[in-house]
XYZ file of N, CA and C in Angstrom:
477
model
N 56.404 -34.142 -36.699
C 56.568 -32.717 -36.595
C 58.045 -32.450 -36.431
N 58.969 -31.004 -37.182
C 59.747 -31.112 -36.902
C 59.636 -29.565 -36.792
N 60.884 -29.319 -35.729
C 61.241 -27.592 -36.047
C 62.107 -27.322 -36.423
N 62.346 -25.950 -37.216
C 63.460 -25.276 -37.951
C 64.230 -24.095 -36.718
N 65.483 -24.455 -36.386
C 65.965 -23.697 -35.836
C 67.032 -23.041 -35.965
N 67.295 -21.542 -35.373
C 67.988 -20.729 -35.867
C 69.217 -20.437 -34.961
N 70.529 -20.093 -34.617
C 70.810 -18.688 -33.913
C 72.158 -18.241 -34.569
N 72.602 -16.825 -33.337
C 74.189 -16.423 -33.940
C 74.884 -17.348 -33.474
N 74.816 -17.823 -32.514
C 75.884 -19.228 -32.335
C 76.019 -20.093 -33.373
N 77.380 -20.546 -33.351
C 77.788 -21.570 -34.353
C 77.801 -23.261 -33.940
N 77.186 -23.775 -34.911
C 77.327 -25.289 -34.088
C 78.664 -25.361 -34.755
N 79.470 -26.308 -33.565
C 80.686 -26.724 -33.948
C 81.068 -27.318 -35.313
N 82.019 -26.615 -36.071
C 82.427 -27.811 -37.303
C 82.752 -28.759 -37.140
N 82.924 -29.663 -38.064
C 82.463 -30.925 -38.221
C 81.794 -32.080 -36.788
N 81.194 -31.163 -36.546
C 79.778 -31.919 -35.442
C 79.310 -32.602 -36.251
N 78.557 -33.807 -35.397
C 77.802 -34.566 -36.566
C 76.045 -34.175 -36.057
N 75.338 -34.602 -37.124
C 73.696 -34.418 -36.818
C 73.874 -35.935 -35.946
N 72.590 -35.776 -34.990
C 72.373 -36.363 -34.095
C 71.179 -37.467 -33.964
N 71.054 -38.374 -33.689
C 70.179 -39.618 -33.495
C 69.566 -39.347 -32.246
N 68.924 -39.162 -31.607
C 68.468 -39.848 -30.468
C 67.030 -39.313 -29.969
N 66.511 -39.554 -28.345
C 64.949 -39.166 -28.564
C 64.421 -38.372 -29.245
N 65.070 -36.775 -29.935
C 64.814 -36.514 -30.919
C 65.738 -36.129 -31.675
N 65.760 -36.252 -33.039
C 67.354 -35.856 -33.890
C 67.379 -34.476 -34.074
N 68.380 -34.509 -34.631
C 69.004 -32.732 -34.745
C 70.176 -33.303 -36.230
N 68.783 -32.432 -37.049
C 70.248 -32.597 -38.628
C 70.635 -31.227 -38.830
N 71.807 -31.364 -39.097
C 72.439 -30.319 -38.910
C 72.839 -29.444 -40.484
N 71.914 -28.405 -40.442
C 71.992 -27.672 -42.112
C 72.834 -26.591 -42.155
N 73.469 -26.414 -41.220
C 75.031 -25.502 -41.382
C 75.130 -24.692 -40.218
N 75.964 -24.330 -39.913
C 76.578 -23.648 -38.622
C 75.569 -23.164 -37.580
N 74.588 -22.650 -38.230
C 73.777 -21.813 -36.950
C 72.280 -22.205 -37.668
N 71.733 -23.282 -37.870
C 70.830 -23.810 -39.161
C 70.379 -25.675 -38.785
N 69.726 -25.567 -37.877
C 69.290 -27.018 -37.937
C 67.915 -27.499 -37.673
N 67.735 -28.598 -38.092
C 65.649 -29.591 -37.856
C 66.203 -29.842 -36.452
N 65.283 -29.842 -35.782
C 65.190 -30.870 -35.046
C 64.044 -31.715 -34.587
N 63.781 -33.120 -34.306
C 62.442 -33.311 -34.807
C 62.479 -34.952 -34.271
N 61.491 -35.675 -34.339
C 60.605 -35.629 -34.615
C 59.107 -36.215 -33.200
N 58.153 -35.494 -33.119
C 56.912 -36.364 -32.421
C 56.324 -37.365 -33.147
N 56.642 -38.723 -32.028
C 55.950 -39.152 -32.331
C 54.064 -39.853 -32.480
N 53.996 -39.165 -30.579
C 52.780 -38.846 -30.801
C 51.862 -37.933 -30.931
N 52.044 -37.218 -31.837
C 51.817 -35.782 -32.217
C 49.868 -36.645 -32.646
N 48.951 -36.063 -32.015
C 47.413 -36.238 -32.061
C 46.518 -35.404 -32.889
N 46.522 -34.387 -33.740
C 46.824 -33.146 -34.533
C 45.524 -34.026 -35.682
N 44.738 -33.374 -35.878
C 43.618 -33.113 -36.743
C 44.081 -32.782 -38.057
N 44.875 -31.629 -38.056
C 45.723 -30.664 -39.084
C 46.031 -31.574 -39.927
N 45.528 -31.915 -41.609
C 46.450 -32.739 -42.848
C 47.662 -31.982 -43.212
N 47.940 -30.394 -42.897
C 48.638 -29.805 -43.841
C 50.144 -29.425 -43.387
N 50.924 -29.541 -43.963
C 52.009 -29.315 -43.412
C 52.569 -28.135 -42.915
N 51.838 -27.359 -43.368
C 51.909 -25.949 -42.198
C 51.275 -26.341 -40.902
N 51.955 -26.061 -39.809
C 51.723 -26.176 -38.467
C 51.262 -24.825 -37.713
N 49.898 -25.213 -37.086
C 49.802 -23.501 -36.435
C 50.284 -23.403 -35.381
N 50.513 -21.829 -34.849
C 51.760 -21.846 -34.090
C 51.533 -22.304 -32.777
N 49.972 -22.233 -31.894
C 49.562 -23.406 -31.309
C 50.251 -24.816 -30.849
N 49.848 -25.449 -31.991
C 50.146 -26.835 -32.232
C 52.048 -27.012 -31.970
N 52.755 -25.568 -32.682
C 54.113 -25.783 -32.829
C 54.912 -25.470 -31.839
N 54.235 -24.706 -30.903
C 54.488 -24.231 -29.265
C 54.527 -25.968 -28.423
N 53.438 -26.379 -28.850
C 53.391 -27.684 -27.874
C 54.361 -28.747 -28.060
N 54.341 -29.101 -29.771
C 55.821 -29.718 -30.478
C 56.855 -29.139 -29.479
N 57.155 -27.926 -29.570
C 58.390 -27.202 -29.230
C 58.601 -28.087 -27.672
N 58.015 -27.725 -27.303
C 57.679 -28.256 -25.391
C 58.271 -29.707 -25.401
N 57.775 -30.609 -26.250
C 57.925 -31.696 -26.004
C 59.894 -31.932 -26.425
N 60.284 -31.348 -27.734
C 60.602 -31.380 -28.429
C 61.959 -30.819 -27.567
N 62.455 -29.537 -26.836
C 63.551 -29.054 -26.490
C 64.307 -29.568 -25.533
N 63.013 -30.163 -24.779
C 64.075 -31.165 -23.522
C 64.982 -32.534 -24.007
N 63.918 -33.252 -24.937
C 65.215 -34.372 -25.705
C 66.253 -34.225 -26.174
N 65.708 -33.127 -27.062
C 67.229 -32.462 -28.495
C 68.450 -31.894 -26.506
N 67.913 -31.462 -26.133
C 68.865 -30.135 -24.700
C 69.238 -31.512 -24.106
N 69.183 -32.725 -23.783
C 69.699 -33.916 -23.343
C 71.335 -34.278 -24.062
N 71.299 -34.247 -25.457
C 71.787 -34.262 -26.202
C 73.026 -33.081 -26.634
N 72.430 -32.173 -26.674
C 72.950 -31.035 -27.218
C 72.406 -29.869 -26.080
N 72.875 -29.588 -24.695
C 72.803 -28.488 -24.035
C 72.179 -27.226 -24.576
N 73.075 -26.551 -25.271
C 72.646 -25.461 -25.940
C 71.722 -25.033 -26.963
N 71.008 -25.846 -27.136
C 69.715 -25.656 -28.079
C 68.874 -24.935 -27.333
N 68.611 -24.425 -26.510
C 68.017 -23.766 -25.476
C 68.147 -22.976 -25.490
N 69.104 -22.371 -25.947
C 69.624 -20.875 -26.832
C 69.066 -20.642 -28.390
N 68.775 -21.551 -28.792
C 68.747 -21.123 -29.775
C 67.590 -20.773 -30.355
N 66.833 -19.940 -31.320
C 65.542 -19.767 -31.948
C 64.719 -20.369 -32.839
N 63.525 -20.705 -32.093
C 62.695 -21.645 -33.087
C 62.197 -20.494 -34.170
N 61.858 -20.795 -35.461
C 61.742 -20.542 -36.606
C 60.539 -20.625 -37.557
N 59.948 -22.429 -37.276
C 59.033 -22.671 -38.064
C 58.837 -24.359 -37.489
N 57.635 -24.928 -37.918
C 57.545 -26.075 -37.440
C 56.622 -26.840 -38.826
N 57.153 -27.900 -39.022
C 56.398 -28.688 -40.231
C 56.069 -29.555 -40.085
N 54.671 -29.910 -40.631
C 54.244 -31.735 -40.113
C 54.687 -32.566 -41.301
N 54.219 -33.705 -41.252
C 54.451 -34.668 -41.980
C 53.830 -36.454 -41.643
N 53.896 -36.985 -42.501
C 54.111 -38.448 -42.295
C 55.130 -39.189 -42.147
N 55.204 -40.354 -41.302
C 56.410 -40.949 -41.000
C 55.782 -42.224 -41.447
N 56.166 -42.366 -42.820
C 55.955 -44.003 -43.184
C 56.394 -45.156 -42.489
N 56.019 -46.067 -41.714
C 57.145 -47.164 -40.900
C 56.790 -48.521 -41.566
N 58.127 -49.147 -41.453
C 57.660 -50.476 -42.202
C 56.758 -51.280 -40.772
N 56.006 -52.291 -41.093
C 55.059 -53.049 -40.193
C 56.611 -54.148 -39.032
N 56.002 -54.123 -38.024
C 57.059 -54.594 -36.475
C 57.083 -55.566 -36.773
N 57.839 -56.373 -36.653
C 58.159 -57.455 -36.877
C 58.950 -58.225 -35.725
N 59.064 -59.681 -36.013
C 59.925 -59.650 -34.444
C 61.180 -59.184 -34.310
N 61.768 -58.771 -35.274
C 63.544 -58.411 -35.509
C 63.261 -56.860 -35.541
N 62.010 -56.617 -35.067
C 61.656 -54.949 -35.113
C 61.247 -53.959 -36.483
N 61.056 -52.931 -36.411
C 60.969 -52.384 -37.898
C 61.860 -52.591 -39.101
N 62.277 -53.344 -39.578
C 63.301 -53.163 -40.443
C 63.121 -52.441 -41.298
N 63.902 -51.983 -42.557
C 63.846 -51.746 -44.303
C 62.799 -52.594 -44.731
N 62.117 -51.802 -45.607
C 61.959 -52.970 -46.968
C 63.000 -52.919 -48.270
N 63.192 -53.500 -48.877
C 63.860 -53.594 -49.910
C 63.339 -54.953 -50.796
N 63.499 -54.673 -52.087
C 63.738 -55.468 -52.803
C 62.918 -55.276 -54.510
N 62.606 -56.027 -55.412
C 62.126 -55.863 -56.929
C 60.343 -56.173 -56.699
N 60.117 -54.867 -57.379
C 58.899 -54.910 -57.420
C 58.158 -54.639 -58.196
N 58.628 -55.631 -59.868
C 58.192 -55.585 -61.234
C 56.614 -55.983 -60.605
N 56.416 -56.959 -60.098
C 55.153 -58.109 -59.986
C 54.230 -56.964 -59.659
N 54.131 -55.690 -58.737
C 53.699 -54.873 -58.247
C 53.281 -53.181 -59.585
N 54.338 -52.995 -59.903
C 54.082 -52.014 -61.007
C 54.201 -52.582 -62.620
N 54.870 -53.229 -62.958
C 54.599 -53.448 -64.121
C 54.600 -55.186 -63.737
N 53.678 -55.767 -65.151
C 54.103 -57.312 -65.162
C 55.052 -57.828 -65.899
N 55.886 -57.087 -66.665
C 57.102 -57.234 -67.467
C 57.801 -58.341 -66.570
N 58.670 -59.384 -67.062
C 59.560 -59.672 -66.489
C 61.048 -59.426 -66.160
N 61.136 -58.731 -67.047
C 62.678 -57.876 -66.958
C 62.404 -57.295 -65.677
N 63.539 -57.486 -64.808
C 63.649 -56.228 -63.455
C 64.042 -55.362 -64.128
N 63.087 -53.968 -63.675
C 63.500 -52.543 -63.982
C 63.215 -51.415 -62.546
N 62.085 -52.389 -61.581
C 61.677 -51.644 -60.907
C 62.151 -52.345 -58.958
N 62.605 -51.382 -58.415
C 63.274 -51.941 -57.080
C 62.051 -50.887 -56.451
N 62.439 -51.459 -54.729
C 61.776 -50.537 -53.328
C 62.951 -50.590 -52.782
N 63.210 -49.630 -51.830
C 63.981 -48.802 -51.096
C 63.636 -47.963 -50.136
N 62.790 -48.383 -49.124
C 61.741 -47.891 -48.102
C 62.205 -48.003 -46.730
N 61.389 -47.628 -46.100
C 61.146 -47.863 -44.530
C 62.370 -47.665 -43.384
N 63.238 -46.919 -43.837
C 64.288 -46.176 -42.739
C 64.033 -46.148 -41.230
N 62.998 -45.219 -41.540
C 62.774 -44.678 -40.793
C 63.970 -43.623 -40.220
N 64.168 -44.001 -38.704
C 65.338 -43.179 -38.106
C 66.646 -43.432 -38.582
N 66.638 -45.016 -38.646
C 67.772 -45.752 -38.507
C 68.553 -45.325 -39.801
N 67.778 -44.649 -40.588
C 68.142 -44.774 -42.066
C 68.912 -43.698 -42.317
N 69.581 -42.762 -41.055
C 70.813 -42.032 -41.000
C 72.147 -42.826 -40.463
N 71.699 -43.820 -40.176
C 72.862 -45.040 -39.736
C 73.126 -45.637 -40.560
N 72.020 -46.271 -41.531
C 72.168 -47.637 -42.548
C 71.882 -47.499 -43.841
N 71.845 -46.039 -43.932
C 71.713 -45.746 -45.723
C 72.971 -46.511 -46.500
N 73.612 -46.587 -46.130
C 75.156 -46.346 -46.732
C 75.069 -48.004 -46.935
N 75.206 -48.828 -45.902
C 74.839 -50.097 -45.743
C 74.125 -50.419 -46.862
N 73.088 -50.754 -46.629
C 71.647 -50.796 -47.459
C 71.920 -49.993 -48.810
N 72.591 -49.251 -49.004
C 71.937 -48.577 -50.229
C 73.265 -49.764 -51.234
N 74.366 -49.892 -50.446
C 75.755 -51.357 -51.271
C 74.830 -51.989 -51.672
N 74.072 -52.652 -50.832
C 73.496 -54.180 -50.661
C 72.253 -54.167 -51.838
N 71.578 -52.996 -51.610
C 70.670 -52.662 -53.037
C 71.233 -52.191 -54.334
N 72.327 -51.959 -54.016
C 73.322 -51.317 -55.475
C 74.021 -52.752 -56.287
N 74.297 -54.020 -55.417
C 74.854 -54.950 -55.737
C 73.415 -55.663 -56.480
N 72.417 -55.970 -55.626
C 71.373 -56.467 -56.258
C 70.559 -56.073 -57.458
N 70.746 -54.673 -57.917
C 70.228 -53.969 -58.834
C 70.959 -54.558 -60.503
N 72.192 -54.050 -59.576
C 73.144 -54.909 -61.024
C 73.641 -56.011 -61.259
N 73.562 -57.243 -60.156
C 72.891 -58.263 -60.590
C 71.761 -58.838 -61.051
N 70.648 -57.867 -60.884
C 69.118 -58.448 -61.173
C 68.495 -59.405 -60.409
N 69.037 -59.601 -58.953
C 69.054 -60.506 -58.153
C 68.565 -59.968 -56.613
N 67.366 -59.824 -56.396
C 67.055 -59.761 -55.113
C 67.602 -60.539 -53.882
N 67.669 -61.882 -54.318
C 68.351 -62.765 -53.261
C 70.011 -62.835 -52.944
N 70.208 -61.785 -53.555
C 71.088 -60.969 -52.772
C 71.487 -60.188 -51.138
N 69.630 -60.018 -51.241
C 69.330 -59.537 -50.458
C 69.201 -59.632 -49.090
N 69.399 -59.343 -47.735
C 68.968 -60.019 -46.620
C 67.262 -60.308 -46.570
N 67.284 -61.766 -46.270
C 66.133 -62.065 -45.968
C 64.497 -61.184 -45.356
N 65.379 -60.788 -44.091
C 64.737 -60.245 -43.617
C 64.282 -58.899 -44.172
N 64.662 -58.122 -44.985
C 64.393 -57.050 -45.921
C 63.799 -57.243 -46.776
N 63.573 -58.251 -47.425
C 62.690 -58.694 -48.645
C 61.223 -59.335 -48.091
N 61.345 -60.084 -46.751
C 60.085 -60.824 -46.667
C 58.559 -60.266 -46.456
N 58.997 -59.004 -46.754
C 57.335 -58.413 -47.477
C 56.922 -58.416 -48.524
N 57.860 -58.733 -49.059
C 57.923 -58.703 -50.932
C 57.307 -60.151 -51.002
N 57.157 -61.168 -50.022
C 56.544 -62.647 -50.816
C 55.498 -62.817 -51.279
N 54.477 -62.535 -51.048
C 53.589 -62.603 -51.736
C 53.420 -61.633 -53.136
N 54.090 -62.196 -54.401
C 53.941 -61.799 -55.411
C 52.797 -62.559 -56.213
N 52.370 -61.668 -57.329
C 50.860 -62.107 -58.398
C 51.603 -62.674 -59.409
């Protein structure tokens, strides 16, 4: 679940969006998500949130982001949206990425044409940039084992 929030206050320029118990991305001066539950228990498939459900989000939701960022407490909630949070499976090195070629999976061609680029999650406002080299180098080599180990080893069992 995340909420859309509003006010006349300006968030500082060049502030950065924020990581932590819950993030805050920042969509322009007086314009930001902040988000996300994770144990949101919600029946609801649809990504409209009723305002119910988005009152209680909110609750959970203002004291983390106000840890972080004081003044959000000022500011006006807007709208609230659900969603799925895909996570890659725990591992002992924790959630990582997946990455890597996954012809064997969509096509059986052997030419690589087809990569994954998954499982962020949070972190994946930290390590896009990272990760996205490391998949940009492997792409145009045609070479997964490029890759860190640990990012690929869901990919082993290929058909």
């Amino acid at each position: 679940m995340q909420g859309h929030i509003k006010t006349s206050e300006s968030y500082p320029d060049h502030s950065p969006s924020i990581l932590s118990d819950a993030w805050l991305a920042i969509q322009g001066p007086r314009d930001l998500l902040v988000g996300s539950t994770w144990d949101w228990k919600s029946n609801n498939t649809s990504r409209e949130v009723p305002a119910e459900e988005a009152s209680q989000a909110l609750d959970k939701l203002i004291p983390k982001a106000s840890a972080v960022y004081p003044k959000i407490k000022d500011w006006a909630f807007i709208r609230a949206k659900a969603g799925l949070r895909a996570m890659p499976p725990l591992t002992s090195e924790g959630s990582l990425p997946l990455l890597g070629r996954i012809d064997h999976i969509v096509d059986f061609n052997q030419d690589c044409k087809y990569w994954f680029f998954g499982g962020l999650g949070a972190r994946g406002l930290l390590y896009h940039g990272l990760l996205g080299k490391l998949m940009a180098q492997a792409v145009l080599h045609g070479d997964d084992s490029l890759l860190p180990s640990e990012l690929t080893s869901w990919n082993k069992l290929k058909s």
